[in-house]
Coordinates of C-alpha atoms in Angstrom, one line a residue:
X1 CA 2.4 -15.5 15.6
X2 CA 4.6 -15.3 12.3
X3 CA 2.7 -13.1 9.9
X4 CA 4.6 -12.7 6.2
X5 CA 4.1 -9.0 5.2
X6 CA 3.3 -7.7 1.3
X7 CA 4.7 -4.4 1.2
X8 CA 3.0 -2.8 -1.3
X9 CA 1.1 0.4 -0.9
X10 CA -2.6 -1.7 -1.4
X11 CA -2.0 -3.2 2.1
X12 CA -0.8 0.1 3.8
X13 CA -4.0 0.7 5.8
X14 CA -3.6 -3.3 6.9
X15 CA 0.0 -2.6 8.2
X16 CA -1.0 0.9 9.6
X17 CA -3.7 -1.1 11.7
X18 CA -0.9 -3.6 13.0
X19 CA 1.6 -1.4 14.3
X20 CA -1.6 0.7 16.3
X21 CA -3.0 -2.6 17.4
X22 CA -2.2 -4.4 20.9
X23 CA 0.2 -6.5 19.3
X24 CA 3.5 -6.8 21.5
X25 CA 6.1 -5.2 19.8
X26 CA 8.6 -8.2 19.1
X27 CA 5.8 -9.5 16.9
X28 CA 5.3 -6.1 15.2
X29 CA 9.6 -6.2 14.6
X30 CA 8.7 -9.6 13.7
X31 CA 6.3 -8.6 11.1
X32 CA 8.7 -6.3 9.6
X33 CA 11.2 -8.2 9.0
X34 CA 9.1 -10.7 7.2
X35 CA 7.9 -8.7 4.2
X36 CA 8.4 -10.2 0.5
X37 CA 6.9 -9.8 -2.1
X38 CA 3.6 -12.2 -3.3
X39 CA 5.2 -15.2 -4.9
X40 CA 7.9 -15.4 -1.8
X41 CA 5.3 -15.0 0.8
X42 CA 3.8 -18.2 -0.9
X43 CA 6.8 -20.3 -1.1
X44 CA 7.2 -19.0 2.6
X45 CA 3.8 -20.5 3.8
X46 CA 3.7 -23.2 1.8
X47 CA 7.5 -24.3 4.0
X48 CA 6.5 -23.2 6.8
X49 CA 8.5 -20.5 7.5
X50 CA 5.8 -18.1 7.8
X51 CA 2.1 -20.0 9.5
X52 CA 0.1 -16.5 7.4
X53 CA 0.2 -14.1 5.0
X54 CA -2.1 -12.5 2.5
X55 CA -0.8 -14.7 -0.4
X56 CA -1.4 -14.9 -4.0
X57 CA -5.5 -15.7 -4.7
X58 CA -4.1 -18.9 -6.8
X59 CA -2.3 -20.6 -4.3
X60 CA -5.2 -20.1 -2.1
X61 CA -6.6 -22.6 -3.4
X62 CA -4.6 -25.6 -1.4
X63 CA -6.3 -28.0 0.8
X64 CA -3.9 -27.1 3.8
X65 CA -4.5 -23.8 3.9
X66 CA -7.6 -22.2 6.6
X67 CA -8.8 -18.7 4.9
X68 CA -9.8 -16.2 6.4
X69 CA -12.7 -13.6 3.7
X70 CA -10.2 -11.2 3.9
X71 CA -8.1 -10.0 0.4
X72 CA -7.2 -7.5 -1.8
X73 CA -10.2 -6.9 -3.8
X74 CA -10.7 -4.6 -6.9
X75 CA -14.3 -4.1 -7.5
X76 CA -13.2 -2.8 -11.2
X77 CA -10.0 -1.1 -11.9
X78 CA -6.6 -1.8 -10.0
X79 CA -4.1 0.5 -11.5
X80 CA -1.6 -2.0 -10.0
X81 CA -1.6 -5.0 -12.3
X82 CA -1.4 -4.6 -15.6
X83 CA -0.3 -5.8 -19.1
X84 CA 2.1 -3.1 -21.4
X85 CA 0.5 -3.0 -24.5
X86 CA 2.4 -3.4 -27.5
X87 CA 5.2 -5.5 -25.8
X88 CA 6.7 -9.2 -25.4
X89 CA 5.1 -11.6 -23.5
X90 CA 6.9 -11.4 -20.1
X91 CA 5.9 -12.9 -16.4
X92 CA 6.5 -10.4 -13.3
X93 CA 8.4 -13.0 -10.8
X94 CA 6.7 -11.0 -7.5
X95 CA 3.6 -12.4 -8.3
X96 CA 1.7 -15.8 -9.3
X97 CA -2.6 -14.8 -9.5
X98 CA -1.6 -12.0 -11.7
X99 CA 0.9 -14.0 -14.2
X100 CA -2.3 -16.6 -13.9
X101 CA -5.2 -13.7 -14.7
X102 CA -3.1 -12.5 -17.3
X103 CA -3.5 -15.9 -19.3
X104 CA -6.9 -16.3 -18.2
X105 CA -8.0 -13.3 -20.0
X106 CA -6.2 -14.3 -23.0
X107 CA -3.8 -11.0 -22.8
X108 CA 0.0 -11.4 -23.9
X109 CA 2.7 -8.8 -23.3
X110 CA 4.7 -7.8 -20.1
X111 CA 2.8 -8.0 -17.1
X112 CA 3.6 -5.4 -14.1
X113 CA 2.4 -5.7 -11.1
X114 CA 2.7 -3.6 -7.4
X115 CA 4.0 0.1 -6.9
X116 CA 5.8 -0.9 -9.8
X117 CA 2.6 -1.1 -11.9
X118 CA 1.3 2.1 -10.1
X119 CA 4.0 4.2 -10.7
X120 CA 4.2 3.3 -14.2
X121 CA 0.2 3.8 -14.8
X122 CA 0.8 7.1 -13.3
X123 CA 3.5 8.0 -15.7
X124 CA 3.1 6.6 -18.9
X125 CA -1.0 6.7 -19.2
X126 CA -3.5 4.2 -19.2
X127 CA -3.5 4.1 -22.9
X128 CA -0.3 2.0 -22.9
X129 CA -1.6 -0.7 -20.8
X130 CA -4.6 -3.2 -20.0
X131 CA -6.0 -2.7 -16.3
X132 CA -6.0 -6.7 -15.4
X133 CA -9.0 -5.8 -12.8
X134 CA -10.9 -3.8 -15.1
X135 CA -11.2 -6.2 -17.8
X136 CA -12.1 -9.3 -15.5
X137 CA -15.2 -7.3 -14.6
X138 CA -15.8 -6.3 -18.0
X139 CA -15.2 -10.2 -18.4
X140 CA -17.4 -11.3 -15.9
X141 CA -19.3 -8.6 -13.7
X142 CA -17.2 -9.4 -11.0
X143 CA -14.7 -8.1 -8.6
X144 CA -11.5 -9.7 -8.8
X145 CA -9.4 -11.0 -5.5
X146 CA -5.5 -10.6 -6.1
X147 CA -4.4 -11.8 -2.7
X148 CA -6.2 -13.9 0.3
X149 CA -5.5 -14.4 3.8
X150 CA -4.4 -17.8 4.3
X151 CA -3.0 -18.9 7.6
X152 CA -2.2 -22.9 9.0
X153 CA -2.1 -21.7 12.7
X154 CA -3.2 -19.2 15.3
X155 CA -6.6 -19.0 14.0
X156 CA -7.9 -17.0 17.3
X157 CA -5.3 -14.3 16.7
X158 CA -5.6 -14.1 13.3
X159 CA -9.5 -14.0 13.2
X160 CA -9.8 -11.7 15.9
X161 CA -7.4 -8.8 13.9
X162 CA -9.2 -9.3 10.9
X163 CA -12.0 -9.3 12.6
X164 CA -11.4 -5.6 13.7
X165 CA -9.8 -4.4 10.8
X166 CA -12.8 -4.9 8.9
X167 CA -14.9 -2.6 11.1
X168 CA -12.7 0.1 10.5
X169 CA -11.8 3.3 8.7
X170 CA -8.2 3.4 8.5
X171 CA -7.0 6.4 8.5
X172 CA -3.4 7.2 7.0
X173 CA -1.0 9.4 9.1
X174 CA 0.8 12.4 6.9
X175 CA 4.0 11.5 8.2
X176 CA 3.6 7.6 6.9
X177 CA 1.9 8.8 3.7
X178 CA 5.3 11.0 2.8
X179 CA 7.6 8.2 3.9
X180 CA 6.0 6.1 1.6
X181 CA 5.3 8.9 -1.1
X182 CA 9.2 9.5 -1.0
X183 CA 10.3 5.5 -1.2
X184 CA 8.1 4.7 -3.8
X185 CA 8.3 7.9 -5.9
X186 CA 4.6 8.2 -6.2
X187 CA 3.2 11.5 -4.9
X188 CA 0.5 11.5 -1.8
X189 CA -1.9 12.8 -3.5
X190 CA -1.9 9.6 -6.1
X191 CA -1.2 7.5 -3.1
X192 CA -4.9 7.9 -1.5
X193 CA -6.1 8.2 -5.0
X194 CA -5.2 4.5 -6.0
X195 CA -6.8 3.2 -2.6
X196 CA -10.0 4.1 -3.3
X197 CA -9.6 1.6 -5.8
X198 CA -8.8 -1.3 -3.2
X199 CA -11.4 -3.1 -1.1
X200 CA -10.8 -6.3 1.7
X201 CA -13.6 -7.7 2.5
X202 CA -14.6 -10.5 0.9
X203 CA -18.5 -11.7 0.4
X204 CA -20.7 -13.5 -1.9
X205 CA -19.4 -11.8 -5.1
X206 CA -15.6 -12.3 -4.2
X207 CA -15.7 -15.3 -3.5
X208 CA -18.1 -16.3 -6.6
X209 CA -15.6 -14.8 -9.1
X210 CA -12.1 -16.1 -7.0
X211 CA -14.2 -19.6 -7.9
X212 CA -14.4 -18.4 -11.2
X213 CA -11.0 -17.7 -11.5
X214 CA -9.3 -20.9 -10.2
X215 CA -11.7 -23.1 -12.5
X216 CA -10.4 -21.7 -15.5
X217 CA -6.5 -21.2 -14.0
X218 CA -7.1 -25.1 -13.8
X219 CA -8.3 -25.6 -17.0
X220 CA -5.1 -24.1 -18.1
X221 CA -2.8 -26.3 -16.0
X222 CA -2.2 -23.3 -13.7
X223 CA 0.4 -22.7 -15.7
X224 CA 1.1 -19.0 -16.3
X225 CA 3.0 -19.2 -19.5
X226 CA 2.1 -17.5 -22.7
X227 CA 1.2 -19.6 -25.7

């Protein structure tokens, strides 16, 4: 098993799940020190170096890749990818499905994605930016999937922890909650505030609009850039 970690706050209740799982604890090191941001994790899987990862929903979409309905989902807002308003058109490097929505949806400016995104919603207002998740669903009436679990080996494993994952309510220790609250400057409170926002599983609807989505990314070359 060689699992490529996000670490963002939208997958903490995944990771909180791993470590408490029966996992030995090399692989749990293991899964630690394989955490990148979105657009690495893909270049990661796609070599190789990494056989899964919850990767960018675009890249999702190759042939080699066994998926698992398992994602980050926002049914409408995501407070974690957005578009400044008022700015220059500008791609954030960490991340490929977001770069991609942003040109889907016809919306130029700086795009901002992560804890990043989060911590500058929280601080500067909504008013100075467009919610990427809310306007797909204002778009389309559907949910939007920013990442998907992808994998090329060790289906059994890989099935079976998603498997359990999904039948349960992760709850978030207080000491991991300041730990995080204090690396990522966003208070606790906002912390469990934006993951009501973020969903996993994937089902008819999810899956419909990720469709949706890599239709029209391939309409546009899959190329990100603003014209």
């Amino acid at each position: 098993m060689n699992f490529g970690k996000i670490d963002y706050l939208n997958l903490l209740p995944f990771h909180i799940f791993l470590k408490k799982s029966n996992l030995k604890s090399y692989v749990k090191k293991s899964i630690e020190h394989k955490k990148d941001v979105p657009s690495k994790l893909n270049k990661a899987l796609l070599r190789s170096k990494i056989d899964a990862a919850i990767i960018s929903s675009i890249e999702s979409r190759r042939t080699k890749y066994k998926k698992l309905d398992f994602g980050i989902i926002a049914k409408n807002d995501v407070k974690s990818v957005l578009v400044r308003k008022n700015s220059k058109p500008k791609l954030d490097s960490a991340s490929d499905s977001s770069n991609m929505l942003a040109r889907v949806l016809n919306i130029k400016g700086e795009v901002i994605i992560g804890d990043r995104a989060l911590k500058a919603f929280l601080n500067e207002g909504k008013d100075n930016f467009f919610d990427l998740g809310k306007t797909w669903r204002q778009k389309t009436n559907l949910p939007f999937v920013f990442g998907r679990f992808c994998y090329v080996k060790n289906a059994s494993i890989y099935k079976k922890l998603v498997s359990s994952f999904c039948k349960q309510n992760v709850k978030i220790p207080t000491y991991i909650l300041k730990k995080y609250s204090l690396s990522r400057q966003i208070p606790e409170k906002d912390i469990r505030w934006y993951l009501k926002f973020i969903t996993y599983k994937m089902g008819k609807k999810e899956n419909k609009a990720l469709k949706i989505f890599i239709n029209r990314a391939r309409e546009l070359n899959f190329n990100p850039n603003f014209k």
